[in-house]
Tab-separated table of C-alpha atoms and ligand atoms in Angstrom:
chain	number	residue	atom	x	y	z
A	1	UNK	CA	-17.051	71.436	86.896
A	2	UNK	CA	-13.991	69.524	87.204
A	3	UNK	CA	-10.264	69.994	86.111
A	4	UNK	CA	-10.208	68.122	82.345
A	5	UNK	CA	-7.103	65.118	83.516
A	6	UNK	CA	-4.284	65.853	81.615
A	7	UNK	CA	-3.246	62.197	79.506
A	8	UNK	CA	0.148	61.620	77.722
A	9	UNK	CA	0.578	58.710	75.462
A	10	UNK	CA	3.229	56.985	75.108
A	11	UNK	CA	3.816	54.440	71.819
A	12	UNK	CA	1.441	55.707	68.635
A	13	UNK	CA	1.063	53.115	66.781
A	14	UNK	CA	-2.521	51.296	66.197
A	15	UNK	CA	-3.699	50.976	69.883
A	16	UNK	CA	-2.592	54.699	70.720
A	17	UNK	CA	-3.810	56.130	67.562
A	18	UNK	CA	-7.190	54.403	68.355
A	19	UNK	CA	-7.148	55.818	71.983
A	20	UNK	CA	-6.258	59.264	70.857
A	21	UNK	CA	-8.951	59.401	68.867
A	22	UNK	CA	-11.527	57.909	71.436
A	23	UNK	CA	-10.284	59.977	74.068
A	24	UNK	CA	-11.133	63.165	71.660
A	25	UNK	CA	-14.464	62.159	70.512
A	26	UNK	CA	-15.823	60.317	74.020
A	27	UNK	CA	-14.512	62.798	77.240
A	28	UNK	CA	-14.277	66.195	75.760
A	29	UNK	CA	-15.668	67.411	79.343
A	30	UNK	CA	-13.092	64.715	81.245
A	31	UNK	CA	-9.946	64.798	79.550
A	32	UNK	CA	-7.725	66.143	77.208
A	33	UNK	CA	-4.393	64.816	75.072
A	34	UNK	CA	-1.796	67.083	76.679
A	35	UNK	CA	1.166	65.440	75.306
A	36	UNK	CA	2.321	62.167	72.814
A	37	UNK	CA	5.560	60.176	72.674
A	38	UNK	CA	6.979	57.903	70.473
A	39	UNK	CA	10.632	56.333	69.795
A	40	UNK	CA	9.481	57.467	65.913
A	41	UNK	CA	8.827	61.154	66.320
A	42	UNK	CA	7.039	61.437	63.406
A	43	UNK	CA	4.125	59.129	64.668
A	44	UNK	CA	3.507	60.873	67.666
A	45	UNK	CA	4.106	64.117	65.411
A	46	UNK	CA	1.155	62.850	62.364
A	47	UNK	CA	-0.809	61.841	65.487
A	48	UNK	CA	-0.697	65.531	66.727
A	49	UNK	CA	-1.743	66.775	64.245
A	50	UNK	CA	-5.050	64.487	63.726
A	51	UNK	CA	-5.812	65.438	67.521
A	52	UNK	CA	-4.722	69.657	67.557
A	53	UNK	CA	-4.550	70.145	64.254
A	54	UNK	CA	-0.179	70.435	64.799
A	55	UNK	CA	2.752	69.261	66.040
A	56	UNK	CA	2.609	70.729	69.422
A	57	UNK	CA	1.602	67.703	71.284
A	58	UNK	CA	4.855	65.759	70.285
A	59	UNK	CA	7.134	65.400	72.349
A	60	UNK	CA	10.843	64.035	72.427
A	61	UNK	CA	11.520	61.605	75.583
A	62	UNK	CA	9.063	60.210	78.280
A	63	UNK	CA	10.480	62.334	80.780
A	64	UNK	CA	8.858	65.468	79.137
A	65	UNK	CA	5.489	63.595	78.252
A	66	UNK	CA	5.578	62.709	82.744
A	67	UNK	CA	6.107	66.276	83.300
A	68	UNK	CA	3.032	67.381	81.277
A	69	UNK	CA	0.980	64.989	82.360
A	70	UNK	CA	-1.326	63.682	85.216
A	71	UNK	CA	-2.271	60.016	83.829
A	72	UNK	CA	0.055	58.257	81.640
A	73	UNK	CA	-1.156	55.937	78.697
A	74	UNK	CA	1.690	53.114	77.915
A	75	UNK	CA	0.808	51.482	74.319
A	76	UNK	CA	4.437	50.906	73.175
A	77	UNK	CA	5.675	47.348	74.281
A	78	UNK	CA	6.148	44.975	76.652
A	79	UNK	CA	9.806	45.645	76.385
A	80	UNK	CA	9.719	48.882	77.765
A	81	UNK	CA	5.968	49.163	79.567
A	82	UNK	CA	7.621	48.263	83.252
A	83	UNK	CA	10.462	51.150	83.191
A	84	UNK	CA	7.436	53.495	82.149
A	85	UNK	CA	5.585	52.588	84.849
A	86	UNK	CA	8.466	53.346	87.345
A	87	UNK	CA	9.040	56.314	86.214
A	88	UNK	CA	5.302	57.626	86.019
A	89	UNK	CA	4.600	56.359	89.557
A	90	UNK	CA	8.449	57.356	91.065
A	91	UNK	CA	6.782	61.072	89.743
A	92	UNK	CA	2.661	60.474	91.468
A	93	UNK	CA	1.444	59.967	88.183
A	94	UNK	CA	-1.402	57.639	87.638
A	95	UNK	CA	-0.630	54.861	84.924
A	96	UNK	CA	-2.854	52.677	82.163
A	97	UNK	CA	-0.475	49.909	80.663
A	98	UNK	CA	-1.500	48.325	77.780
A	99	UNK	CA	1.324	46.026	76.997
A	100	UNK	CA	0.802	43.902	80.627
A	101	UNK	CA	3.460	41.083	79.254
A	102	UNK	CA	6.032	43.704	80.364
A	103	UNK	CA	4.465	43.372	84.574
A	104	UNK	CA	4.382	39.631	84.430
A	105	UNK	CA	6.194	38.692	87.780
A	106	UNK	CA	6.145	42.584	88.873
A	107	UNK	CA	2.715	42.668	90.728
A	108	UNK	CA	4.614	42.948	94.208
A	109	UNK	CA	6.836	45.616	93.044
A	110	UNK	CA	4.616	47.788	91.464
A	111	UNK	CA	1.896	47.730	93.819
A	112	UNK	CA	4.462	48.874	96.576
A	113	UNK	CA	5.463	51.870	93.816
A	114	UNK	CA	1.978	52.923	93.602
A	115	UNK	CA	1.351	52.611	97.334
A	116	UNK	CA	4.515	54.769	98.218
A	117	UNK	CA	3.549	57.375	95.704
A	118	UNK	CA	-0.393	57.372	95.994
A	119	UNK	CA	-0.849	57.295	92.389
A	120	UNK	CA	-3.388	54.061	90.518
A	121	UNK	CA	-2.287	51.583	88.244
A	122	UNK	CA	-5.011	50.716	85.666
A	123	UNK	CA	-4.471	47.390	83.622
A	124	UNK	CA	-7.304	46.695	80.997
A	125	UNK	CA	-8.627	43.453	80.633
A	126	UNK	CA	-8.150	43.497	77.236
A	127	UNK	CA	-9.140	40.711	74.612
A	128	UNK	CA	-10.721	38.012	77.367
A	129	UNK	CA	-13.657	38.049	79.868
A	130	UNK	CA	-14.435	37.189	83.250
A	131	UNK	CA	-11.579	39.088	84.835
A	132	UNK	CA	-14.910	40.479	86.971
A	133	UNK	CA	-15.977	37.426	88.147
A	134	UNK	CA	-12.150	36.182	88.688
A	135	UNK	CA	-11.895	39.198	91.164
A	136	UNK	CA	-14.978	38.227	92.725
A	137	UNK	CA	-14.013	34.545	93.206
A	138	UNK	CA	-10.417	35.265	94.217
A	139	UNK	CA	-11.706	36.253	97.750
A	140	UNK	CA	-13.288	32.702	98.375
A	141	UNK	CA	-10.092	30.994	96.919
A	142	UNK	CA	-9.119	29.498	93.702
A	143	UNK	CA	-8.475	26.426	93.150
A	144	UNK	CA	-7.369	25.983	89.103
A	145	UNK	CA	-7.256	28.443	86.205
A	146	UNK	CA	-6.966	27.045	82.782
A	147	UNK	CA	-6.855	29.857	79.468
A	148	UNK	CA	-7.083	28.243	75.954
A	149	UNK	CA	-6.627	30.011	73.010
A	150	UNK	CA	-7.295	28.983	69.442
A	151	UNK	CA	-6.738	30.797	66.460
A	152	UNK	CA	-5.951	30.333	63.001
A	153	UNK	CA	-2.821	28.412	62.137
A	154	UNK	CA	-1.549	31.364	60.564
A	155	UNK	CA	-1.166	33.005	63.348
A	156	UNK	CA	1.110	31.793	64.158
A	157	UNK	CA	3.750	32.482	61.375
A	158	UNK	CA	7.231	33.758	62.280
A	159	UNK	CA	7.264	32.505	65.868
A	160	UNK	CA	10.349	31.340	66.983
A	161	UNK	CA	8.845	28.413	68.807
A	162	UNK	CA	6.722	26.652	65.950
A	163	UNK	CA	9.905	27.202	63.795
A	164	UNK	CA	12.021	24.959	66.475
A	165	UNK	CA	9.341	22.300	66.549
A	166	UNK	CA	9.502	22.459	62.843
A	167	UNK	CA	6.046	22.760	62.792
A	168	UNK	CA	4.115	23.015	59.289
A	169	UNK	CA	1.476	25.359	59.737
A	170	UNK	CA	0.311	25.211	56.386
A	171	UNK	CA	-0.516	21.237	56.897
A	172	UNK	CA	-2.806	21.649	60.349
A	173	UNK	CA	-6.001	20.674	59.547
A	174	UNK	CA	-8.638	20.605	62.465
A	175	UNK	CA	-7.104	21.185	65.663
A	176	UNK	CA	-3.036	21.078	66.546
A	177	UNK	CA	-2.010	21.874	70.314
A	178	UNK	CA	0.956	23.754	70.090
A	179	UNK	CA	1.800	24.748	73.890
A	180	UNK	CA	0.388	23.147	76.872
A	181	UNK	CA	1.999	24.510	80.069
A	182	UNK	CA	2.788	27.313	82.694
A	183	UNK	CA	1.605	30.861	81.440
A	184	UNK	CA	5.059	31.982	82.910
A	185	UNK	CA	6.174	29.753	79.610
A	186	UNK	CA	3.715	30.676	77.185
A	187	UNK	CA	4.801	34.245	77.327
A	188	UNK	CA	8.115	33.368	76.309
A	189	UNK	CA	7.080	31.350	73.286
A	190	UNK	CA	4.167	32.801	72.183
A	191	UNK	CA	4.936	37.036	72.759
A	192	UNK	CA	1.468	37.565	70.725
A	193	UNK	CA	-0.377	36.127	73.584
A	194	UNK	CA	1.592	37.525	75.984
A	195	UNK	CA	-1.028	40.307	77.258
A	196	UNK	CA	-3.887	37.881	77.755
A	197	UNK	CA	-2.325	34.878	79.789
A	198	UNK	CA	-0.658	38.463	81.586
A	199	UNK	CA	-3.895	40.160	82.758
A	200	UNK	CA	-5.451	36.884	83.617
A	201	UNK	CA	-2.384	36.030	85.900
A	202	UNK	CA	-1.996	38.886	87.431
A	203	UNK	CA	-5.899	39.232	88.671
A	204	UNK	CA	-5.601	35.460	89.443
A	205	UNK	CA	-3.507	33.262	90.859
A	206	UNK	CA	0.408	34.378	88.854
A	207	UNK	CA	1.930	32.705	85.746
A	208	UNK	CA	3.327	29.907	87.463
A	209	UNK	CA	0.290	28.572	88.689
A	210	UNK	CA	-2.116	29.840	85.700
A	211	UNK	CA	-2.165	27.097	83.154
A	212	UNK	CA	-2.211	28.057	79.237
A	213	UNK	CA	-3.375	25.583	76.115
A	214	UNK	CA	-2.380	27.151	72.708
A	215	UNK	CA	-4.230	25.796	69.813
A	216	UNK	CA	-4.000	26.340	65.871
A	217	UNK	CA	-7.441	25.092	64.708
A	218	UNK	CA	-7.634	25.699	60.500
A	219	UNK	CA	-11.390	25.791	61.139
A	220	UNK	CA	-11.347	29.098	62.982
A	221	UNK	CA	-11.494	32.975	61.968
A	222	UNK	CA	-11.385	34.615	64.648
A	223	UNK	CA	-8.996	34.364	68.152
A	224	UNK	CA	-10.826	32.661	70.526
A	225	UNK	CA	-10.408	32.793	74.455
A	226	UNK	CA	-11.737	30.372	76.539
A	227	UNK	CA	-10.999	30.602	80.074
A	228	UNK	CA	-11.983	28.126	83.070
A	229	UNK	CA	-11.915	28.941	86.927
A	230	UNK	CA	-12.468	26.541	89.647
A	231	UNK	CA	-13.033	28.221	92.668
A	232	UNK	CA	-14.641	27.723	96.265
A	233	UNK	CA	-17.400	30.050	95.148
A	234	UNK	CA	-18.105	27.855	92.030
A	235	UNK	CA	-17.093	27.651	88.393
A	236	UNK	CA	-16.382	30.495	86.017
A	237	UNK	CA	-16.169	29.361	81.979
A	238	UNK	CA	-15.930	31.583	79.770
A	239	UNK	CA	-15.436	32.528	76.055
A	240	UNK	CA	-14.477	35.321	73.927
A	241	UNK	CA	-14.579	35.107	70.038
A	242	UNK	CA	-12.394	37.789	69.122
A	243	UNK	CA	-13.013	39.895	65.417
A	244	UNK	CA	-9.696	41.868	64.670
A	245	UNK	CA	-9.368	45.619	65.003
A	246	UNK	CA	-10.745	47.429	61.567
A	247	UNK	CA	-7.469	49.497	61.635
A	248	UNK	CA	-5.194	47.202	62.547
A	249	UNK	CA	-5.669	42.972	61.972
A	250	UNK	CA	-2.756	41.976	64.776
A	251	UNK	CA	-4.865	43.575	67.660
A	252	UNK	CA	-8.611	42.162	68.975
A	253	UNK	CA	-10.906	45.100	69.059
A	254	UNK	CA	-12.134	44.501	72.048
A	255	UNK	CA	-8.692	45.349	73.533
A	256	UNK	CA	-8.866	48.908	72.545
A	257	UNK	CA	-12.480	49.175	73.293
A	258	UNK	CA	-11.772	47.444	77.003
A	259	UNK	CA	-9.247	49.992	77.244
A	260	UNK	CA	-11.519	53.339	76.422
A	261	UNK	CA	-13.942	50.993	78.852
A	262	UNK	CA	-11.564	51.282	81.451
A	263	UNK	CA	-10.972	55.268	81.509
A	264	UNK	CA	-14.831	55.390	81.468
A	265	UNK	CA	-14.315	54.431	84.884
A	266	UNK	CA	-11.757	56.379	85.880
A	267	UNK	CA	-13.441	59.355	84.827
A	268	UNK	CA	-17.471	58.828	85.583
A	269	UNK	CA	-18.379	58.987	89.070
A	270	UNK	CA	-20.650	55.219	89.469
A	271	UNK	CA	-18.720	52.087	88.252
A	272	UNK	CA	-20.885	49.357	88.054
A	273	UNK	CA	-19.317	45.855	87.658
A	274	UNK	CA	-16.570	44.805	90.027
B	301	NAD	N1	-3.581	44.521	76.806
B	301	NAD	C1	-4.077	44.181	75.634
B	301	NAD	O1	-5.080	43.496	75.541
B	301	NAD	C2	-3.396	44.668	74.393
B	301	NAD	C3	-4.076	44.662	73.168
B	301	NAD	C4	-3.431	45.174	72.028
B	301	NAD	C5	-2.127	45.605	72.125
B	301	NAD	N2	-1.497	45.556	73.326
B	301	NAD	C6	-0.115	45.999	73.459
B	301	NAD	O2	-0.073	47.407	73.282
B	301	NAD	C7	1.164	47.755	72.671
B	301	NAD	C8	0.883	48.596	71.420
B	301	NAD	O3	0.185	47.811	70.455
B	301	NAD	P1	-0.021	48.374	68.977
B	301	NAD	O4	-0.874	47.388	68.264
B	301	NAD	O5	-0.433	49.801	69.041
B	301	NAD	O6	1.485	48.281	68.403
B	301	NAD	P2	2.128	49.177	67.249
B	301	NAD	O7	3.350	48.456	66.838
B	301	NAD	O8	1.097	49.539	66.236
B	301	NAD	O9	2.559	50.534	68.017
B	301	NAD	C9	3.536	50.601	69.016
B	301	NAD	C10	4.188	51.977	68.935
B	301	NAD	O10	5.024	52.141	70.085
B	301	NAD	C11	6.268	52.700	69.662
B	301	NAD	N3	7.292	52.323	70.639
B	301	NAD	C12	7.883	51.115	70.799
B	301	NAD	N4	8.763	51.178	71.815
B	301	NAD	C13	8.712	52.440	72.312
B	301	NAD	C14	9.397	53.115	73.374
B	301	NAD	N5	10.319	52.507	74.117
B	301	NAD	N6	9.098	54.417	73.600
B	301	NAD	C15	8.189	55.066	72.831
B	301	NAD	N7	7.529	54.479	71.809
B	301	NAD	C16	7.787	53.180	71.559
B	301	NAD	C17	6.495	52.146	68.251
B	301	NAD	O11	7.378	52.958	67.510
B	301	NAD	C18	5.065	52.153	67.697
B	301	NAD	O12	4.746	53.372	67.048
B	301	NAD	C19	1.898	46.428	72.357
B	301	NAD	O13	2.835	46.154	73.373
B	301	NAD	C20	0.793	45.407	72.390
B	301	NAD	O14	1.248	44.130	72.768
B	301	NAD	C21	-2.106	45.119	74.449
């Protein structure tokens, strides 16, 4: 039988929490939690003791949690996700980042990390589909990419861009476009969508070239991802109607799930899909 791989998280808050747990009850034979992190000891010390039953998993800096481990998890923030990275690949760990806003523009740099160290980079698709098909297409050519999001005009409270516009969320009825632009734009207005327009840059054609639509549509529940390809091979549309996490409304289940998804494939030995 194989080694169990050794898996530190870092950041645990909702999305870490949930992976803890999955990574517990899903690959008792693959894995194990060897070590937790987080800039507010006492989460990753309540989330030891859910997972061992104590404290001992806890740890104080990311250093420690690279040392004890042989994949890193990185579910902390977009602010911080690219230093993590460099330092788990500088030390041949293998890496799964979460918050992908934090690699926009870094593809280059951090393949050339990985490549130099031989350790893998895993970034989950996340909330959207089609990233398979993307992949597939890329090696024909691509000719557009389009991602449109819609949610709730609620959503949207407390970002600093709908405040500047002085828009009045409470007043949208029907559909309002809000952004309409380069992705490597949207992520700076709209940090809540930053993962998806992220992932679906990086496996396509980069942020500059990736075009986003933001939409606040009253009639809506859930976040809604529509994404349009245009490629030599054909067209990829596709949509993803989002219901929030039951533990924690800011995150799309399907994130975590793509994300316990994604170690499914590191650790079984057939992958189907591309
Ligand atoms: N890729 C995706 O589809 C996807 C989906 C959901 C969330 N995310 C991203 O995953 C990250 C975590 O999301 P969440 O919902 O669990 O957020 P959360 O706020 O519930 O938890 C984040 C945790 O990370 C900790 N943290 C922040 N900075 C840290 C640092 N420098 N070092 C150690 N710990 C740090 C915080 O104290 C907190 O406990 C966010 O960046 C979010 O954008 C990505």
């Amino acid at each position: 039988m194989h080694k169990k791989i050794k898996i530190g998280i870092v950041g645990c808050g909702a999305v870490g929490t949930s992976l803890a747990k999955a990574i517990k009850a899903d690959f008792p034979l693959s894995a194990r939690i060897a070590s937790l992190c987080d800039i507010e000891k006492n989460r990753a010390d309540s989330l030891s003791q859910k997972i061992s039953g104590n404290n001992s998993l806890a740890v104080l800096n990311i250093r420690s949690l690279i040392s004890r481990s042989k994949l890193v998890i990185e579910c902390a923030s977009s602010l911080c996700s690219w230093d993590i990275a460099k330092e788990a690949l500088n030390r041949g760990r293998d890496i799964m980042i979460m918050s992908a806003g934090g690699l926009i523009s870094r593809l280059p740099a951090l393949t050339k990390l990985a490549d130099k160290h031989a350790a893998r980079v895993y970034i989950p698709s996340g909330a959207i589909s089609g990233i398979d098909a993307l992949k597939a297409a890329k090696v024909s050519g691509i000719k557009s990419i389009t991602l449109t999001t819609r949610k709730h005009p609620l959503s949207f409270k407390g970002v600093k861009y709908i405040k500047e516009k002085r828009i009045a969320l409470d007043k949208i009825r029907g559909e309002k476009i809000l952004f309409s632009g380069a992705a490597s734009e949207a992520v700076k207005y709209f940090p809540q969508n930053i993962n998806v327009a992220a992932v679906l840059s990086m496996a396509g054609i980069g942020e500059n070239k990736t075009r986003v639509r933001i939409i606040a549509d009253n009639r809506v529940k859930r976040n809604i991802h529509e994404i349009r390809i245009v490629s030599k091979a054909g067209d990829i549309i596709t949509r993803t109607e989002n219901l929030l996490h039951p533990d924690n409304p800011k995150t799309s289940y399907l994130a975590v799930l793509a994300a316990v998804a994604t170690l499914k494939q590191i650790f079984e030995p057939v992958r189907i899909g591309t």
